[in-house]
Amino acid sequence: MPSLEDELFPSTPGKFKDRSNRKFHRCLASTSTMFLWALFLIALTALYISFQSFLGGGDTDKWGGIQWERQVVASAKVHRHGGFSVLVTGAAGFVGTHVSIALKKRGDGVVGLDNFNHYYNPSLKRDRQKLLSQQDIFIVEGDLNNGRLLSKLFGVVEFTHVMHLAAQAGVRYALENPRSYIHSNIAGLVTLLEACKNADPQPVFVWASSSSVYGLNEKVPFSESDRTDQPASLYAATKKAGEEIAHTYNHIHGLSITGLRFFTVYGPWGRPDMAYFSFTKNILKGKAITVYRGKNRVDLARDFTYIDDIVKGCVASLDTAGKSTGSGGKKRGPAPYRTYNLGNTSPVTVPMMVGILERHLKVKAKKNVVEMPGNGDVPYTHANITLARIELGYKPTTDLQTGLKKFVRWYLSYYGHTQGKASY
Ligand SMILES: O=C(O)[C@H]1O[C@H](OP(=O)(O)OP(=O)(O)OC[C@H]2O[C@@H](n3ccc(=O)[nH]c3=O)[C@H](O)[C@@H]2O)[C@H](O)[C@@H](O)[C@@H]1O
């Protein structure tokens, strides 16, 4: 009876069988099997890698593939003569959502980018995403720091403009998580500017800085030329650093840059971490709110600016921006570098803001008035908007009373009158 070995390695017919070769055959058998298995595993790995690169992804972010590219291209499609193709970062955020819708409605192509982080309850971001998807706006899910994703995006779409609104926001959270500010507001900004620099043609770059850059500046109202070298929070410092970083990309690479200093933006679909939003939730729940007060019992005040006014300022900035001049990463001539305050020019104290909310909610707030902790806050903001008015035609039209009425109406319709529903 032929052994298994003989069956595995049948001798060549007519050849002499040598028993002394059996050991050698056995060894050869196991080596060959191992070799075949190794080959199989290598082939499997190669197949997986090539499938991943075909998808264009490979990172944990949800991007890549033919279907994904189709969605990006469709979303970027321009529907008006001379329209823009805009990449809106932070599109699932408060300002990003509103700006994206405004651009899409007038016929511009809009592609969103958002990492859906958990700084506040991402279900609000997912609902904003649904709102955008009803307008045929697609949001790419990924982080600003993903250079591969950005270069892929710029490879798929020739963006004419970038509206950069993604950031780690919030003044006081910087004490808890300082690194998140560096990650998004510094490293993420640089990764995005690199992608813009390398794009050919380079897009126009408009982005959100902050009123907080004025820091401890005491001259009011705040003008763009006032000093901004005394930030009061790490958040403010990263926004100020962002302005300087953006300037270098303008200077060296010819990117057209516009920085917008937003003043305490509020409104429907707003950010739950902001005072007007969290106060609304707590007032409705019958919980006490903490109202900060400055030194010598002076009330804090903010130049609260309604979202629709901010959106007009953003769109006007895109419309009036001159072109970038660089190509292949090299500057071909001077490109515009602009900075504007987008505020309301009428500061309101925090207790007055609470009073307006009480009237709209028809509920009296339980207030704990405490001295402002040294956590990065500034006592007062007030925008001089002359420059934005002259160069952008920016003219805010909504006062806090009217704007908060719209916010409260939205809040009640979104979270319901049953206050317990609001979980953020
Ligand atoms: O304009 C800006 O540059 C900034 O505006 C807001 O920052 P902030 O003005 O501090 O807005 P809120 O956090 O809503 O605070 C508004 C006012 O309420 C006060 N406040 C806040 C929270 C609180 O529990 N109690 C309280 O009295 C704050 O001290 C401040 O005076 C945004 O959160 C920042 O992301 C943005 O960059």
GROMACS .gro file of C-alpha atoms and ligand atoms in nm:
model
  461
    1MET     CA    1   0.000   0.000   0.000
    2PRO     CA    2   0.145   0.342  -0.092
    3SER     CA    3   0.218   0.561   0.204
    4LEU     CA    4   0.062   0.904   0.246
    5GLU     CA    5   0.397   1.042   0.163
    6ASP     CA    6   0.404   0.849  -0.162
    7GLU     CA    7   0.063   0.985  -0.243
    8LEU     CA    8   0.166   1.337  -0.165
    9PHE     CA    9   0.485   1.305  -0.358
   10PRO     CA   10   0.421   1.031  -0.617
   11SER     CA   11   0.741   0.920  -0.772
   12THR     CA   12   0.799   0.997  -1.130
   13PRO     CA   13   0.691   0.686  -1.320
   14GLY     CA   14   0.980   0.468  -1.407
   15LYS     CA   15   1.217   0.642  -1.164
   16PHE     CA   16   1.399   0.445  -0.901
   17LYS     CA   17   1.250   0.479  -0.547
   18ASP     CA   18   1.510   0.537  -0.279
   19ARG     CA   19   1.397   0.477   0.087
   20SER     CA   20   1.687   0.688   0.216
   21ASN     CA   21   1.525   0.992   0.055
   22ARG     CA   22   1.212   0.963   0.272
   23LYS     CA   23   1.340   1.194   0.551
   24PHE     CA   24   1.431   1.447   0.294
   25HIS     CA   25   1.085   1.418   0.135
   26ARG     CA   26   0.912   1.458   0.472
   27CYS     CA   27   1.110   1.771   0.546
   28LEU     CA   28   1.039   1.904   0.198
   29ALA     CA   29   0.669   1.836   0.249
   30SER     CA   30   0.638   2.040   0.565
   31THR     CA   31   0.856   2.323   0.430
   32SER     CA   32   0.648   2.341   0.113
   33THR     CA   33   0.322   2.347   0.307
   34MET     CA   34   0.452   2.628   0.522
   35PHE     CA   35   0.574   2.809   0.214
   36LEU     CA   36   0.231   2.774   0.049
   37TRP     CA   37   0.059   2.906   0.360
   38ALA     CA   38   0.298   3.201   0.377
   39LEU     CA   39   0.232   3.278   0.012
   40PHE     CA   40  -0.140   3.261   0.074
   41LEU     CA   41  -0.115   3.502   0.369
   42ILE     CA   42   0.103   3.746   0.175
   43ALA     CA   43  -0.145   3.741  -0.113
   44LEU     CA   44  -0.432   3.801   0.129
   45THR     CA   45  -0.252   4.098   0.289
   46ALA     CA   46  -0.168   4.245  -0.051
   47LEU     CA   47  -0.530   4.208  -0.156
   48TYR     CA   48  -0.650   4.385   0.159
   49ILE     CA   49  -0.400   4.672   0.115
   50SER     CA   50  -0.487   4.725  -0.250
   51PHE     CA   51  -0.858   4.719  -0.165
   52GLN     CA   52  -0.798   4.984   0.101
   53SER     CA   53  -0.603   5.207  -0.135
   54PHE     CA   54  -0.876   5.156  -0.397
   55LEU     CA   55  -1.119   5.286  -0.136
   56GLY     CA   56  -0.887   5.580  -0.077
   57GLY     CA   57  -0.934   5.541   0.297
   58GLY     CA   58  -0.742   5.322   0.529
   59ASP     CA   59  -0.781   5.559   0.823
   60THR     CA   60  -1.051   5.521   1.079
   61ASP     CA   61  -1.243   5.815   0.929
   62LYS     CA   62  -1.538   5.725   0.711
   63TRP     CA   63  -1.417   5.832   0.369
   64GLY     CA   64  -1.309   5.696   0.039
   65GLY     CA   65  -1.451   5.481  -0.234
   66ILE     CA   66  -1.640   5.546  -0.553
   67GLN     CA   67  -1.974   5.612  -0.385
   68TRP     CA   68  -1.808   5.860  -0.146
   69GLU     CA   69  -1.643   6.044  -0.438
   70ARG     CA   70  -1.974   6.064  -0.620
   71GLN     CA   71  -2.137   6.221  -0.314
   72VAL     CA   72  -1.854   6.473  -0.279
   73VAL     CA   73  -1.868   6.571  -0.646
   74ALA     CA   74  -2.249   6.605  -0.645
   75SER     CA   75  -2.242   6.819  -0.333
   76ALA     CA   76  -1.971   7.045  -0.480
   77LYS     CA   77  -2.167   7.103  -0.801
   78VAL     CA   78  -2.228   7.471  -0.872
   79HIS     CA   79  -2.583   7.569  -0.971
   80ARG     CA   80  -2.544   7.936  -1.062
   81HIS     CA   81  -2.338   8.126  -1.317
   82GLY     CA   82  -2.004   8.223  -1.164
   83GLY     CA   83  -2.086   8.033  -0.846
   84PHE     CA   84  -1.833   7.900  -0.598
   85SER     CA   85  -1.737   7.555  -0.495
   86VAL     CA   86  -1.682   7.585  -0.121
   87LEU     CA   87  -1.529   7.350   0.134
   88VAL     CA   88  -1.695   7.436   0.466
   89THR     CA   89  -1.506   7.293   0.763
   90GLY     CA   90  -1.706   7.245   1.083
   91ALA     CA   91  -2.017   7.210   0.868
   92ALA     CA   92  -2.205   7.021   1.140
   93GLY     CA   93  -2.126   7.301   1.383
   94PHE     CA   94  -2.348   7.597   1.462
   95VAL     CA   95  -2.209   7.862   1.224
   96GLY     CA   96  -2.100   7.599   0.968
   97THR     CA   97  -2.452   7.466   0.926
   98HIS     CA   98  -2.604   7.809   0.869
   99VAL     CA   99  -2.333   7.925   0.629
  100SER     CA  100  -2.350   7.599   0.430
  101ILE     CA  101  -2.726   7.633   0.383
  102ALA     CA  102  -2.701   7.999   0.279
  103LEU     CA  103  -2.437   7.918   0.016
  104LYS     CA  104  -2.623   7.616  -0.117
  105LYS     CA  105  -2.949   7.809  -0.141
  106ARG     CA  106  -2.797   8.069  -0.369
  107GLY     CA  107  -2.649   7.803  -0.598
  108ASP     CA  108  -2.296   7.751  -0.474
  109GLY     CA  109  -2.153   7.402  -0.442
  110VAL     CA  110  -2.086   7.308  -0.079
  111VAL     CA  111  -1.893   7.018   0.067
  112GLY     CA  112  -1.882   6.994   0.445
  113LEU     CA  113  -1.606   6.850   0.662
  114ASP     CA  114  -1.660   6.764   1.028
  115ASN     CA  115  -1.511   6.523   1.281
  116PHE     CA  116  -1.832   6.507   1.491
  117ASN     CA  117  -1.633   6.526   1.813
  118HIS     CA  118  -1.795   6.493   2.155
  119TYR     CA  119  -1.723   6.842   2.293
  120TYR     CA  120  -2.100   6.862   2.323
  121ASN     CA  121  -2.365   6.603   2.249
  122PRO     CA  122  -2.301   6.495   1.888
  123SER     CA  123  -2.671   6.415   1.837
  124LEU     CA  124  -2.726   6.789   1.780
  125LYS     CA  125  -2.452   6.777   1.516
  126ARG     CA  126  -2.616   6.471   1.357
  127ASP     CA  127  -2.946   6.658   1.341
  128ARG     CA  128  -2.773   6.954   1.176
  129GLN     CA  129  -2.624   6.702   0.933
  130LYS     CA  130  -2.975   6.582   0.848
  131LEU     CA  131  -3.076   6.942   0.786
  132LEU     CA  132  -2.786   6.981   0.544
  133SER     CA  133  -2.858   6.653   0.374
  134GLN     CA  134  -3.212   6.777   0.299
  135GLN     CA  135  -3.038   7.057   0.104
  136ASP     CA  136  -2.820   6.801  -0.076
  137ILE     CA  137  -2.512   6.902   0.120
  138PHE     CA  138  -2.278   6.615   0.196
  139ILE     CA  139  -2.054   6.620   0.504
  140VAL     CA  140  -1.726   6.434   0.482
  141GLU     CA  141  -1.654   6.273   0.818
  142GLY     CA  142  -1.294   6.329   0.911
  143ASP     CA  143  -1.048   6.536   1.103
  144LEU     CA  144  -0.870   6.849   0.986
  145ASN     CA  145  -0.543   6.687   1.082
  146ASN     CA  146  -0.589   6.411   0.827
  147GLY     CA  147  -0.363   6.538   0.550
  148ARG     CA  148  -0.436   6.234   0.329
  149LEU     CA  149  -0.806   6.303   0.344
  150LEU     CA  150  -0.756   6.671   0.263
  151SER     CA  151  -0.534   6.605  -0.036
  152LYS     CA  152  -0.784   6.345  -0.159
  153LEU     CA  153  -1.066   6.599  -0.124
  154PHE     CA  154  -0.873   6.866  -0.313
  155GLY     CA  155  -0.796   6.602  -0.575
  156VAL     CA  156  -1.163   6.520  -0.622
  157VAL     CA  157  -1.292   6.880  -0.622
  158GLU     CA  158  -1.130   7.203  -0.743
  159PHE     CA  159  -1.252   7.416  -0.453
  160THR     CA  160  -1.262   7.787  -0.534
  161HIS     CA  161  -1.313   7.881  -0.167
  162VAL     CA  162  -1.255   7.737   0.178
  163MET     CA  163  -1.475   7.857   0.463
  164HIS     CA  164  -1.287   7.735   0.768
  165LEU     CA  165  -1.519   7.723   1.070
  166ALA     CA  166  -1.403   7.403   1.240
  167ALA     CA  167  -1.238   7.475   1.575
  168GLN     CA  168  -1.221   7.383   1.937
  169ALA     CA  169  -1.451   7.653   2.067
  170GLY     CA  170  -1.532   7.769   2.420
  171VAL     CA  171  -1.326   7.997   2.637
  172ARG     CA  172  -1.342   7.815   2.971
  173TYR     CA  173  -1.305   7.453   2.848
  174ALA     CA  174  -0.939   7.528   2.770
  175LEU     CA  175  -0.864   7.482   3.140
  176GLU     CA  176  -0.994   7.126   3.121
  177ASN     CA  177  -0.858   7.015   2.786
  178PRO     CA  178  -0.584   7.249   2.662
  179ARG     CA  179  -0.451   7.002   2.406
  180SER     CA  180  -0.775   6.993   2.211
  181TYR     CA  181  -0.720   7.363   2.127
  182ILE     CA  182  -0.374   7.293   1.994
  183HIS     CA  183  -0.501   6.992   1.798
  184SER     CA  184  -0.779   7.176   1.616
  185ASN     CA  185  -0.693   7.546   1.622
  186ILE     CA  186  -0.320   7.518   1.554
  187ALA     CA  187  -0.228   7.178   1.408
  188GLY     CA  188  -0.556   7.136   1.219
  189LEU     CA  189  -0.532   7.488   1.080
  190VAL     CA  190  -0.179   7.427   0.952
  191THR     CA  191  -0.279   7.096   0.789
  192LEU     CA  192  -0.566   7.269   0.611
  193LEU     CA  193  -0.351   7.564   0.503
  194GLU     CA  194  -0.094   7.318   0.366
  195ALA     CA  195  -0.365   7.152   0.157
  196CYS     CA  196  -0.481   7.494   0.031
  197LYS     CA  197  -0.124   7.599  -0.044
  198ASN     CA  198  -0.065   7.284  -0.248
  199ALA     CA  199  -0.394   7.304  -0.439
  200ASP     CA  200  -0.370   7.426  -0.793
  201PRO     CA  201  -0.545   7.667  -0.834
  202GLN     CA  202  -0.527   7.774  -0.471
  203PRO     CA  203  -0.864   7.850  -0.312
  204VAL     CA  204  -0.961   8.171  -0.134
  205PHE     CA  205  -0.941   8.113   0.243
  206VAL     CA  206  -1.192   8.272   0.484
  207TRP     CA  207  -1.189   8.161   0.846
  208ALA     CA  208  -1.328   8.220   1.192
  209SER     CA  209  -1.106   8.398   1.439
  210SER     CA  210  -1.263   8.539   1.755
  211SER     CA  211  -1.336   8.857   1.948
  212SER     CA  212  -1.143   8.693   2.229
  213VAL     CA  213  -0.815   8.793   2.059
  214TYR     CA  214  -0.866   9.143   2.206
  215GLY     CA  215  -0.808   8.983   2.547
  216LEU     CA  216  -0.719   9.238   2.810
  217ASN     CA  217  -0.742   9.530   2.566
  218GLU     CA  218  -0.930   9.808   2.746
  219LYS     CA  219  -0.988  10.044   2.457
  220VAL     CA  220  -1.351  10.015   2.344
  221PRO     CA  221  -1.506   9.958   2.101
  222PHE     CA  222  -1.253   9.704   1.974
  223SER     CA  223  -1.106   9.795   1.634
  224GLU     CA  224  -0.912   9.560   1.413
  225SER     CA  225  -0.596   9.767   1.461
  226ASP     CA  226  -0.614   9.747   1.843
  227ARG     CA  227  -0.357   9.542   2.029
  228THR     CA  228  -0.422   9.167   2.041
  229ASP     CA  229  -0.110   9.057   2.223
  230GLN     CA  230  -0.267   9.004   2.566
  231PRO     CA  231  -0.492   8.697   2.536
  232ALA     CA  232  -0.686   8.608   2.851
  233SER     CA  233  -0.740   8.240   2.765
  234LEU     CA  234  -0.564   7.960   2.582
  235TYR     CA  235  -0.856   7.960   2.338
  236ALA     CA  236  -0.786   8.326   2.257
  237ALA     CA  237  -0.414   8.252   2.229
  238THR     CA  238  -0.476   7.975   1.973
  239LYS     CA  239  -0.702   8.204   1.769
  240LYS     CA  240  -0.441   8.479   1.779
  241ALA     CA  241  -0.173   8.227   1.680
  242GLY     CA  242  -0.404   8.120   1.396
  243GLU     CA  243  -0.410   8.476   1.266
  244GLU     CA  244  -0.031   8.489   1.264
  245ILE     CA  245  -0.003   8.147   1.102
  246ALA     CA  246  -0.255   8.244   0.834
  247HIS     CA  247  -0.052   8.558   0.769
  248THR     CA  248   0.259   8.355   0.691
  249TYR     CA  249   0.069   8.145   0.435
  250ASN     CA  250  -0.048   8.467   0.274
  251HIS     CA  251   0.301   8.614   0.279
  252ILE     CA  252   0.498   8.312   0.162
  253HIS     CA  253   0.252   8.118  -0.053
  254GLY     CA  254   0.014   8.383  -0.189
  255LEU     CA  255  -0.304   8.253  -0.026
  256SER     CA  256  -0.588   8.503  -0.011
  257ILE     CA  257  -0.680   8.516   0.358
  258THR     CA  258  -0.970   8.674   0.543
  259GLY     CA  259  -0.996   8.634   0.921
  260LEU     CA  260  -1.332   8.708   1.083
  261ARG     CA  261  -1.344   8.801   1.452
  262PHE     CA  262  -1.686   8.675   1.563
  263PHE     CA  263  -1.849   8.833   1.869
  264THR     CA  264  -2.049   8.584   2.085
  265VAL     CA  265  -2.265   8.437   1.809
  266TYR     CA  266  -2.605   8.301   1.915
  267GLY     CA  267  -2.928   8.172   1.760
  268PRO     CA  268  -3.124   7.861   1.658
  269TRP     CA  269  -2.918   7.541   1.630
  270GLY     CA  270  -2.660   7.709   1.855
  271ARG     CA  271  -2.391   7.565   2.080
  272PRO     CA  272  -2.516   7.409   2.406
  273ASP     CA  273  -2.198   7.510   2.589
  274MET     CA  274  -2.273   7.881   2.551
  275ALA     CA  275  -2.435   8.075   2.835
  276TYR     CA  276  -2.764   8.176   2.663
  277PHE     CA  277  -2.820   7.808   2.566
  278SER     CA  278  -2.734   7.643   2.898
  279PHE     CA  279  -2.924   7.916   3.086
  280THR     CA  280  -3.235   7.833   2.880
  281LYS     CA  281  -3.205   7.465   2.965
  282ASN     CA  282  -3.156   7.529   3.337
  283ILE     CA  283  -3.426   7.794   3.366
  284LEU     CA  284  -3.676   7.553   3.210
  285LYS     CA  285  -3.564   7.278   3.445
  286GLY     CA  286  -3.600   7.506   3.747
  287LYS     CA  287  -3.227   7.474   3.815
  288ALA     CA  288  -3.014   7.764   3.936
  289ILE     CA  289  -2.789   7.941   3.687
  290THR     CA  290  -2.454   8.092   3.775
  291VAL     CA  291  -2.417   8.451   3.664
  292TYR     CA  292  -2.064   8.584   3.674
  293ARG     CA  293  -1.993   8.938   3.782
  294GLY     CA  294  -1.679   9.143   3.733
  295LYS     CA  295  -1.465   9.329   3.985
  296ASN     CA  296  -1.641   9.594   4.195
  297ARG     CA  297  -1.977   9.426   4.124
  298VAL     CA  298  -1.970   9.537   3.760
  299ASP     CA  299  -2.189   9.329   3.529
  300LEU     CA  300  -2.019   9.142   3.246
  301ALA     CA  301  -2.133   9.235   2.896
  302ARG     CA  302  -2.112   9.086   2.550
  303ASP     CA  303  -2.168   9.218   2.200
  304PHE     CA  304  -2.406   8.926   2.126
  305THR     CA  305  -2.438   8.880   1.748
  306TYR     CA  306  -2.724   8.698   1.581
  307ILE     CA  307  -2.639   8.408   1.351
  308ASP     CA  308  -2.812   8.550   1.040
  309ASP     CA  309  -2.598   8.863   1.061
  310ILE     CA  310  -2.284   8.651   1.096
  311VAL     CA  311  -2.385   8.442   0.793
  312LYS     CA  312  -2.422   8.759   0.585
  313GLY     CA  313  -2.075   8.868   0.697
  314CYS     CA  314  -1.927   8.529   0.603
  315VAL     CA  315  -2.089   8.523   0.260
  316ALA     CA  316  -1.986   8.884   0.192
  317SER     CA  317  -1.630   8.793   0.287
  318LEU     CA  318  -1.628   8.513   0.031
  319ASP     CA  319  -1.779   8.742  -0.232
  320THR     CA  320  -1.534   9.028  -0.186
  321ALA     CA  321  -1.212   8.830  -0.139
  322GLY     CA  322  -0.946   8.872  -0.405
  323LYS     CA  323  -0.789   8.562  -0.556
  324SER     CA  324  -0.497   8.363  -0.421
  325THR     CA  325  -0.190   8.409  -0.638
  326GLY     CA  326   0.017   8.101  -0.564
  327SER     CA  327   0.055   7.795  -0.777
  328GLY     CA  328   0.246   7.476  -0.708
  329GLY     CA  329   0.291   7.609  -0.355
  330LYS     CA  330   0.478   7.918  -0.483
  331LYS     CA  331   0.358   8.276  -0.454
  332ARG     CA  332   0.323   8.458  -0.788
  333GLY     CA  333   0.236   8.799  -0.645
  334PRO     CA  334   0.084   8.968  -0.341
  335ALA     CA  335  -0.250   8.829  -0.225
  336PRO     CA  336  -0.507   8.998   0.000
  337TYR     CA  337  -0.484   8.958   0.377
  338ARG     CA  338  -0.789   9.097   0.560
  339THR     CA  339  -0.926   9.097   0.915
  340TYR     CA  340  -1.277   9.206   1.015
  341ASN     CA  341  -1.481   9.234   1.331
  342LEU     CA  342  -1.824   9.077   1.291
  343GLY     CA  343  -2.018   9.200   1.593
  344ASN     CA  344  -2.344   9.372   1.671
  345THR     CA  345  -2.205   9.701   1.813
  346SER     CA  346  -2.445   9.706   2.107
  347PRO     CA  347  -2.320   9.517   2.414
  348VAL     CA  348  -2.577   9.378   2.655
  349THR     CA  349  -2.500   9.277   3.014
  350VAL     CA  350  -2.537   8.913   3.116
  351PRO     CA  351  -2.817   8.991   3.370
  352MET     CA  352  -3.004   9.174   3.092
  353MET     CA  353  -2.964   8.872   2.867
  354VAL     CA  354  -3.108   8.655   3.145
  355GLY     CA  355  -3.402   8.898   3.181
  356ILE     CA  356  -3.481   8.865   2.809
  357LEU     CA  357  -3.474   8.485   2.837
  358GLU     CA  358  -3.705   8.495   3.139
  359ARG     CA  359  -3.958   8.698   2.944
  360HIS     CA  360  -3.947   8.470   2.638
  361LEU     CA  361  -3.959   8.153   2.847
  362LYS     CA  362  -4.212   8.297   3.089
  363VAL     CA  363  -4.014   8.146   3.373
  364LYS     CA  364  -3.823   8.326   3.646
  365ALA     CA  365  -3.457   8.222   3.671
  366LYS     CA  366  -3.296   8.115   3.996
  367LYS     CA  367  -2.971   8.306   3.992
  368ASN     CA  368  -2.644   8.254   4.175
  369VAL     CA  369  -2.439   8.565   4.123
  370VAL     CA  370  -2.070   8.499   4.179
  371GLU     CA  371  -1.750   8.683   4.109
  372MET     CA  372  -1.603   8.591   3.771
  373PRO     CA  373  -1.348   8.317   3.828
  374GLY     CA  374  -1.007   8.360   3.669
  375ASN     CA  375  -1.085   8.113   3.394
  376GLY     CA  376  -1.017   8.306   3.077
  377ASP     CA  377  -1.324   8.528   3.062
  378VAL     CA  378  -1.302   8.894   2.972
  379PRO     CA  379  -1.540   9.146   3.131
  380TYR     CA  380  -1.664   9.322   2.821
  381THR     CA  381  -1.670   9.298   2.440
  382HIS     CA  382  -1.781   9.563   2.192
  383ALA     CA  383  -1.708   9.556   1.819
  384ASN     CA  384  -1.625   9.849   1.601
  385ILE     CA  385  -1.762   9.725   1.267
  386THR     CA  386  -1.678  10.027   1.051
  387LEU     CA  387  -1.429   9.833   0.840
  388ALA     CA  388  -1.669   9.544   0.776
  389ARG     CA  389  -1.945   9.792   0.691
  390ILE     CA  390  -1.731   9.976   0.436
  391GLU     CA  391  -1.558   9.676   0.275
  392LEU     CA  392  -1.816   9.397   0.314
  393GLY     CA  393  -2.140   9.596   0.332
  394TYR     CA  394  -2.191   9.425   0.671
  395LYS     CA  395  -2.487   9.567   0.863
  396PRO     CA  396  -2.627   9.365   1.154
  397THR     CA  397  -3.003   9.401   1.189
  398THR     CA  398  -3.108   9.173   1.477
  399ASP     CA  399  -3.105   9.295   1.837
  400LEU     CA  400  -3.072   9.053   2.130
  401GLN     CA  401  -3.441   9.073   2.218
  402THR     CA  402  -3.547   8.963   1.867
  403GLY     CA  403  -3.268   8.710   1.824
  404LEU     CA  404  -3.333   8.535   2.154
  405LYS     CA  405  -3.703   8.517   2.072
  406LYS     CA  406  -3.613   8.321   1.760
  407PHE     CA  407  -3.373   8.106   1.958
  408VAL     CA  408  -3.632   8.023   2.225
  409ARG     CA  409  -3.890   7.935   1.960
  410TRP     CA  410  -3.641   7.697   1.799
  411TYR     CA  411  -3.531   7.554   2.137
  412LEU     CA  412  -3.886   7.469   2.239
  413SER     CA  413  -3.964   7.312   1.903
  414TYR     CA  414  -3.642   7.110   1.902
  415TYR     CA  415  -3.629   6.988   2.262
  416GLY     CA  416  -3.999   7.010   2.330
  417HIS     CA  417  -4.168   7.188   2.615
  418THR     CA  418  -4.091   6.892   2.840
  419GLN     CA  419  -3.763   7.023   2.970
  420GLY     CA  420  -3.636   6.682   3.071
  421LYS     CA  421  -3.575   6.594   2.706
  422ALA     CA  422  -3.281   6.827   2.674
  423SER     CA  423  -2.976   6.614   2.733
  424TYR     CA  424  -2.654   6.781   2.626
  425LIG     O1  425  -1.698   8.602   2.078
  425LIG     C1  426  -1.612   8.519   2.104
  425LIG     O2  427  -1.498   8.537   2.072
  425LIG     C2  428  -1.646   8.395   2.182
  425LIG     O3  429  -1.782   8.400   2.220
  425LIG     C3  430  -1.821   8.297   2.306
  425LIG     O4  431  -1.755   8.314   2.430
  425LIG     P1  432  -1.828   8.399   2.540
  425LIG     O5  433  -1.849   8.540   2.496
  425LIG     O6  434  -1.749   8.380   2.664
  425LIG     O7  435  -1.973   8.331   2.549
  425LIG     P2  436  -2.045   8.250   2.661
  425LIG     O8  437  -1.967   8.137   2.707
  425LIG     O9  438  -2.181   8.225   2.613
  425LIG    O10  439  -2.052   8.356   2.781
  425LIG     C4  440  -2.126   8.475   2.769
  425LIG     C5  441  -2.120   8.552   2.899
  425LIG    O11  442  -2.187   8.478   3.000
  425LIG     C6  443  -2.104   8.464   3.113
  425LIG     N1  444  -2.134   8.335   3.177
  425LIG     C7  445  -2.102   8.219   3.117
  425LIG     C8  446  -2.132   8.098   3.174
  425LIG     C9  447  -2.194   8.097   3.297
  425LIG    O12  448  -2.223   7.990   3.357
  425LIG     N2  449  -2.224   8.214   3.358
  425LIG    C10  450  -2.196   8.335   3.300
  425LIG    O13  451  -2.226   8.440   3.358
  425LIG    C11  452  -1.963   8.474   3.062
  425LIG    O14  453  -1.877   8.518   3.165
  425LIG    C12  454  -1.979   8.576   2.951
  425LIG    O15  455  -1.970   8.705   3.004
  425LIG    C13  456  -1.792   8.161   2.246
  425LIG    O16  457  -1.817   8.060   2.339
  425LIG    C14  458  -1.651   8.152   2.194
  425LIG    O17  459  -1.633   8.030   2.127
  425LIG    C15  460  -1.628   8.269   2.102
  425LIG    O18  461  -1.509   8.268   2.038
   0.00000   0.00000   0.00000
